[in-house]
């Protein structure tokens, strides 16, 4: 529960800071024909569904979701409700992973092995690109 509250307060503060710092700048500097401008004009139900869907995808950076939501036309209430709802499954997954890894169970070992393989694969791809 504490993690959930911290996550929601964090996205709320980030939303507010991004909105105060970047909203005017983004709207004045974005070309009128830009595909990004369409994304910035999403509102109400469409905005809620878009934010919720992106929060449920683990590979989409949370900061980008917050940034585009803050500089767009969507409301704070829609953003917070969609973000809070979208963070619940992610927190359950985190709790599950941490519990099994810290207990040293077979599931925890499998998780660590899989994460290690993914990390090694990622590092080897980076080294190959540099070479």
JSON list of C-alpha atoms in Angstrom, two decimals:
[
{"chain": "A", "resi": 1, "resn": "UNK", "atom": "CA", "xyz": [0.00, 0.00, 0.00]},
{"chain": "A", "resi": 2, "resn": "UNK", "atom": "CA", "xyz": [2.88, 2.32, 0.83]},
{"chain": "A", "resi": 3, "resn": "UNK", "atom": "CA", "xyz": [4.48, 1.67, -2.57]},
{"chain": "A", "resi": 4, "resn": "UNK", "atom": "CA", "xyz": [1.19, 2.38, -4.32]},
{"chain": "A", "resi": 5, "resn": "UNK", "atom": "CA", "xyz": [0.74, 5.69, -2.49]},
{"chain": "A", "resi": 6, "resn": "UNK", "atom": "CA", "xyz": [4.34, 6.64, -3.28]},
{"chain": "A", "resi": 7, "resn": "UNK", "atom": "CA", "xyz": [3.88, 5.79, -6.97]},
{"chain": "A", "resi": 8, "resn": "UNK", "atom": "CA", "xyz": [0.69, 7.84, -7.25]},
{"chain": "A", "resi": 9, "resn": "UNK", "atom": "CA", "xyz": [2.16, 10.83, -5.40]},
{"chain": "A", "resi": 10, "resn": "UNK", "atom": "CA", "xyz": [5.25, 10.62, -7.61]},
{"chain": "A", "resi": 11, "resn": "UNK", "atom": "CA", "xyz": [3.30, 10.72, -10.87]},
{"chain": "A", "resi": 12, "resn": "UNK", "atom": "CA", "xyz": [1.08, 13.50, -9.52]},
{"chain": "A", "resi": 13, "resn": "UNK", "atom": "CA", "xyz": [4.08, 15.66, -8.66]},
{"chain": "A", "resi": 14, "resn": "UNK", "atom": "CA", "xyz": [5.77, 14.87, -11.98]},
{"chain": "A", "resi": 15, "resn": "UNK", "atom": "CA", "xyz": [2.58, 15.73, -13.87]},
{"chain": "A", "resi": 16, "resn": "UNK", "atom": "CA", "xyz": [2.32, 19.08, -12.12]},
{"chain": "A", "resi": 17, "resn": "UNK", "atom": "CA", "xyz": [6.00, 19.93, -12.68]},
{"chain": "A", "resi": 18, "resn": "UNK", "atom": "CA", "xyz": [5.92, 18.94, -16.36]},
{"chain": "A", "resi": 19, "resn": "UNK", "atom": "CA", "xyz": [2.71, 20.88, -16.87]},
{"chain": "A", "resi": 20, "resn": "UNK", "atom": "CA", "xyz": [4.12, 24.05, -15.31]},
{"chain": "A", "resi": 21, "resn": "UNK", "atom": "CA", "xyz": [7.46, 23.79, -17.07]},
{"chain": "A", "resi": 22, "resn": "UNK", "atom": "CA", "xyz": [6.74, 22.45, -20.54]},
{"chain": "A", "resi": 23, "resn": "UNK", "atom": "CA", "xyz": [3.08, 22.81, -21.61]},
{"chain": "A", "resi": 24, "resn": "UNK", "atom": "CA", "xyz": [3.39, 26.25, -23.24]},
{"chain": "A", "resi": 25, "resn": "UNK", "atom": "CA", "xyz": [6.80, 25.47, -24.73]},
{"chain": "A", "resi": 26, "resn": "UNK", "atom": "CA", "xyz": [5.63, 22.24, -26.35]},
{"chain": "A", "resi": 27, "resn": "UNK", "atom": "CA", "xyz": [2.50, 23.77, -27.87]},
{"chain": "A", "resi": 28, "resn": "UNK", "atom": "CA", "xyz": [4.40, 26.74, -29.34]},
{"chain": "A", "resi": 29, "resn": "UNK", "atom": "CA", "xyz": [7.32, 24.69, -30.70]},
{"chain": "A", "resi": 30, "resn": "UNK", "atom": "CA", "xyz": [5.40, 21.71, -32.14]},
{"chain": "A", "resi": 31, "resn": "UNK", "atom": "CA", "xyz": [4.59, 22.10, -35.86]},
{"chain": "A", "resi": 32, "resn": "UNK", "atom": "CA", "xyz": [0.85, 22.16, -36.60]},
{"chain": "A", "resi": 33, "resn": "UNK", "atom": "CA", "xyz": [1.15, 19.16, -38.96]},
{"chain": "A", "resi": 34, "resn": "UNK", "atom": "CA", "xyz": [3.03, 17.03, -36.44]},
{"chain": "A", "resi": 35, "resn": "UNK", "atom": "CA", "xyz": [1.74, 13.57, -35.48]},
{"chain": "A", "resi": 36, "resn": "UNK", "atom": "CA", "xyz": [2.66, 14.43, -31.89]},
{"chain": "A", "resi": 37, "resn": "UNK", "atom": "CA", "xyz": [0.11, 17.24, -31.88]},
{"chain": "A", "resi": 38, "resn": "UNK", "atom": "CA", "xyz": [-2.70, 14.70, -32.40]},
{"chain": "A", "resi": 39, "resn": "UNK", "atom": "CA", "xyz": [-1.52, 12.82, -29.33]},
{"chain": "A", "resi": 40, "resn": "UNK", "atom": "CA", "xyz": [-1.44, 16.03, -27.29]},
{"chain": "A", "resi": 41, "resn": "UNK", "atom": "CA", "xyz": [-5.12, 16.79, -28.04]},
{"chain": "A", "resi": 42, "resn": "UNK", "atom": "CA", "xyz": [-6.51, 13.52, -26.66]},
{"chain": "A", "resi": 43, "resn": "UNK", "atom": "CA", "xyz": [-9.09, 14.18, -23.92]},
{"chain": "A", "resi": 44, "resn": "UNK", "atom": "CA", "xyz": [-11.57, 12.56, -21.53]},
{"chain": "A", "resi": 45, "resn": "UNK", "atom": "CA", "xyz": [-12.40, 8.88, -22.12]},
{"chain": "A", "resi": 46, "resn": "UNK", "atom": "CA", "xyz": [-9.87, 8.49, -24.94]},
{"chain": "A", "resi": 47, "resn": "UNK", "atom": "CA", "xyz": [-7.16, 10.01, -22.73]},
{"chain": "A", "resi": 48, "resn": "UNK", "atom": "CA", "xyz": [-8.08, 7.70, -19.84]},
{"chain": "A", "resi": 49, "resn": "UNK", "atom": "CA", "xyz": [-7.91, 4.59, -22.02]},
{"chain": "A", "resi": 50, "resn": "UNK", "atom": "CA", "xyz": [-4.63, 5.66, -23.63]},
{"chain": "A", "resi": 51, "resn": "UNK", "atom": "CA", "xyz": [-2.91, 6.40, -20.30]},
{"chain": "A", "resi": 52, "resn": "UNK", "atom": "CA", "xyz": [-4.22, 3.20, -18.70]},
{"chain": "A", "resi": 53, "resn": "UNK", "atom": "CA", "xyz": [-3.12, 1.10, -21.68]},
{"chain": "A", "resi": 54, "resn": "UNK", "atom": "CA", "xyz": [0.37, 2.60, -21.69]},
{"chain": "A", "resi": 55, "resn": "UNK", "atom": "CA", "xyz": [0.74, 2.13, -17.91]},
{"chain": "A", "resi": 56, "resn": "UNK", "atom": "CA", "xyz": [-0.03, -1.58, -18.32]},
{"chain": "A", "resi": 57, "resn": "UNK", "atom": "CA", "xyz": [2.82, -2.01, -20.85]},
{"chain": "A", "resi": 58, "resn": "UNK", "atom": "CA", "xyz": [6.03, -2.61, -18.91]},
{"chain": "A", "resi": 59, "resn": "UNK", "atom": "CA", "xyz": [8.38, -1.45, -21.67]},
{"chain": "A", "resi": 60, "resn": "UNK", "atom": "CA", "xyz": [6.89, 2.06, -22.07]},
{"chain": "A", "resi": 61, "resn": "UNK", "atom": "CA", "xyz": [8.84, 4.52, -19.88]},
{"chain": "A", "resi": 62, "resn": "UNK", "atom": "CA", "xyz": [6.66, 5.96, -17.15]},
{"chain": "A", "resi": 63, "resn": "UNK", "atom": "CA", "xyz": [8.27, 9.38, -17.52]},
{"chain": "A", "resi": 64, "resn": "UNK", "atom": "CA", "xyz": [7.20, 9.64, -21.17]},
{"chain": "A", "resi": 65, "resn": "UNK", "atom": "CA", "xyz": [3.61, 8.78, -20.32]},
{"chain": "A", "resi": 66, "resn": "UNK", "atom": "CA", "xyz": [3.59, 11.43, -17.60]},
{"chain": "A", "resi": 67, "resn": "UNK", "atom": "CA", "xyz": [5.26, 14.03, -19.82]},
{"chain": "A", "resi": 68, "resn": "UNK", "atom": "CA", "xyz": [2.86, 13.65, -22.76]},
{"chain": "A", "resi": 69, "resn": "UNK", "atom": "CA", "xyz": [-0.11, 13.58, -20.41]},
{"chain": "A", "resi": 70, "resn": "UNK", "atom": "CA", "xyz": [1.04, 16.77, -18.67]},
{"chain": "A", "resi": 71, "resn": "UNK", "atom": "CA", "xyz": [1.71, 18.78, -21.82]},
{"chain": "A", "resi": 72, "resn": "UNK", "atom": "CA", "xyz": [-1.44, 17.53, -23.54]},
{"chain": "A", "resi": 73, "resn": "UNK", "atom": "CA", "xyz": [-5.05, 18.63, -23.15]},
{"chain": "A", "resi": 74, "resn": "UNK", "atom": "CA", "xyz": [-6.06, 15.87, -20.71]},
{"chain": "A", "resi": 75, "resn": "UNK", "atom": "CA", "xyz": [-7.13, 16.73, -17.16]},
{"chain": "A", "resi": 76, "resn": "UNK", "atom": "CA", "xyz": [-5.25, 16.00, -13.95]},
{"chain": "A", "resi": 77, "resn": "UNK", "atom": "CA", "xyz": [-8.14, 13.90, -12.58]},
{"chain": "A", "resi": 78, "resn": "UNK", "atom": "CA", "xyz": [-8.21, 11.66, -15.67]},
{"chain": "A", "resi": 79, "resn": "UNK", "atom": "CA", "xyz": [-4.42, 11.27, -15.56]},
{"chain": "A", "resi": 80, "resn": "UNK", "atom": "CA", "xyz": [-4.30, 10.36, -11.85]},
{"chain": "A", "resi": 81, "resn": "UNK", "atom": "CA", "xyz": [-7.19, 7.89, -12.02]},
{"chain": "A", "resi": 82, "resn": "UNK", "atom": "CA", "xyz": [-5.80, 6.11, -15.10]},
{"chain": "A", "resi": 83, "resn": "UNK", "atom": "CA", "xyz": [-2.25, 6.08, -13.69]},
{"chain": "A", "resi": 84, "resn": "UNK", "atom": "CA", "xyz": [-3.36, 4.76, -10.31]},
{"chain": "A", "resi": 85, "resn": "UNK", "atom": "CA", "xyz": [-5.41, 2.01, -11.89]},
{"chain": "A", "resi": 86, "resn": "UNK", "atom": "CA", "xyz": [-2.60, 1.12, -14.30]},
{"chain": "A", "resi": 87, "resn": "UNK", "atom": "CA", "xyz": [0.01, 0.94, -11.55]},
{"chain": "A", "resi": 88, "resn": "UNK", "atom": "CA", "xyz": [-1.83, -1.73, -9.55]},
{"chain": "A", "resi": 89, "resn": "UNK", "atom": "CA", "xyz": [-0.86, -4.72, -11.78]},
{"chain": "A", "resi": 90, "resn": "UNK", "atom": "CA", "xyz": [2.74, -3.49, -12.00]},
{"chain": "A", "resi": 91, "resn": "UNK", "atom": "CA", "xyz": [3.01, -3.30, -8.21]},
{"chain": "A", "resi": 92, "resn": "UNK", "atom": "CA", "xyz": [1.61, -6.82, -7.82]},
{"chain": "A", "resi": 93, "resn": "UNK", "atom": "CA", "xyz": [4.22, -8.13, -10.25]},
{"chain": "A", "resi": 94, "resn": "UNK", "atom": "CA", "xyz": [7.00, -6.29, -8.39]},
{"chain": "A", "resi": 95, "resn": "UNK", "atom": "CA", "xyz": [5.84, -7.65, -5.01]},
{"chain": "A", "resi": 96, "resn": "UNK", "atom": "CA", "xyz": [5.62, -11.17, -6.41]},
{"chain": "A", "resi": 97, "resn": "UNK", "atom": "CA", "xyz": [9.12, -10.99, -7.88]},
{"chain": "A", "resi": 98, "resn": "UNK", "atom": "CA", "xyz": [10.74, -9.49, -4.81]},
{"chain": "A", "resi": 99, "resn": "UNK", "atom": "CA", "xyz": [9.04, -11.96, -2.47]},
{"chain": "A", "resi": 100, "resn": "UNK", "atom": "CA", "xyz": [10.14, -15.04, -4.41]},
{"chain": "A", "resi": 101, "resn": "UNK", "atom": "CA", "xyz": [13.66, -13.77, -5.01]},
{"chain": "A", "resi": 102, "resn": "UNK", "atom": "CA", "xyz": [14.16, -12.82, -1.35]},
{"chain": "A", "resi": 103, "resn": "UNK", "atom": "CA", "xyz": [12.81, -16.19, -0.16]},
{"chain": "A", "resi": 104, "resn": "UNK", "atom": "CA", "xyz": [15.21, -18.10, -2.38]},
{"chain": "A", "resi": 105, "resn": "UNK", "atom": "CA", "xyz": [12.42, -20.30, -3.70]},
{"chain": "A", "resi": 106, "resn": "UNK", "atom": "CA", "xyz": [12.66, -22.24, -6.95]},
{"chain": "A", "resi": 107, "resn": "UNK", "atom": "CA", "xyz": [10.49, -19.60, -8.63]},
{"chain": "A", "resi": 108, "resn": "UNK", "atom": "CA", "xyz": [12.88, -16.92, -7.37]},
{"chain": "A", "resi": 109, "resn": "UNK", "atom": "CA", "xyz": [15.85, -18.77, -8.82]},
{"chain": "A", "resi": 110, "resn": "UNK", "atom": "CA", "xyz": [14.12, -19.14, -12.18]},
{"chain": "A", "resi": 111, "resn": "UNK", "atom": "CA", "xyz": [13.30, -15.41, -12.17]},
{"chain": "A", "resi": 112, "resn": "UNK", "atom": "CA", "xyz": [16.95, -14.54, -11.41]},
{"chain": "A", "resi": 113, "resn": "UNK", "atom": "CA", "xyz": [18.24, -16.86, -14.14]},
{"chain": "A", "resi": 114, "resn": "UNK", "atom": "CA", "xyz": [15.84, -15.38, -16.70]},
{"chain": "A", "resi": 115, "resn": "UNK", "atom": "CA", "xyz": [16.73, -11.82, -15.71]},
{"chain": "A", "resi": 116, "resn": "UNK", "atom": "CA", "xyz": [20.44, -12.68, -15.92]},
{"chain": "A", "resi": 117, "resn": "UNK", "atom": "CA", "xyz": [20.04, -14.16, -19.40]},
{"chain": "A", "resi": 118, "resn": "UNK", "atom": "CA", "xyz": [18.13, -11.09, -20.59]},
{"chain": "A", "resi": 119, "resn": "UNK", "atom": "CA", "xyz": [20.77, -8.77, -19.12]},
{"chain": "A", "resi": 120, "resn": "UNK", "atom": "CA", "xyz": [23.65, -10.73, -20.69]},
{"chain": "A", "resi": 121, "resn": "UNK", "atom": "CA", "xyz": [21.88, -10.75, -24.05]},
{"chain": "A", "resi": 122, "resn": "UNK", "atom": "CA", "xyz": [21.35, -6.98, -23.85]},
{"chain": "A", "resi": 123, "resn": "UNK", "atom": "CA", "xyz": [25.00, -6.31, -22.91]},
{"chain": "A", "resi": 124, "resn": "UNK", "atom": "CA", "xyz": [26.31, -8.55, -25.68]},
{"chain": "A", "resi": 125, "resn": "UNK", "atom": "CA", "xyz": [24.17, -6.72, -28.26]},
{"chain": "A", "resi": 126, "resn": "UNK", "atom": "CA", "xyz": [25.53, -3.38, -27.07]},
{"chain": "A", "resi": 127, "resn": "UNK", "atom": "CA", "xyz": [29.13, -4.62, -27.29]},
{"chain": "A", "resi": 128, "resn": "UNK", "atom": "CA", "xyz": [28.58, -5.97, -30.80]},
{"chain": "A", "resi": 129, "resn": "UNK", "atom": "CA", "xyz": [27.20, -2.61, -31.95]},
{"chain": "A", "resi": 130, "resn": "UNK", "atom": "CA", "xyz": [30.27, -0.79, -30.59]},
{"chain": "A", "resi": 131, "resn": "UNK", "atom": "CA", "xyz": [32.68, -3.22, -32.28]}
]
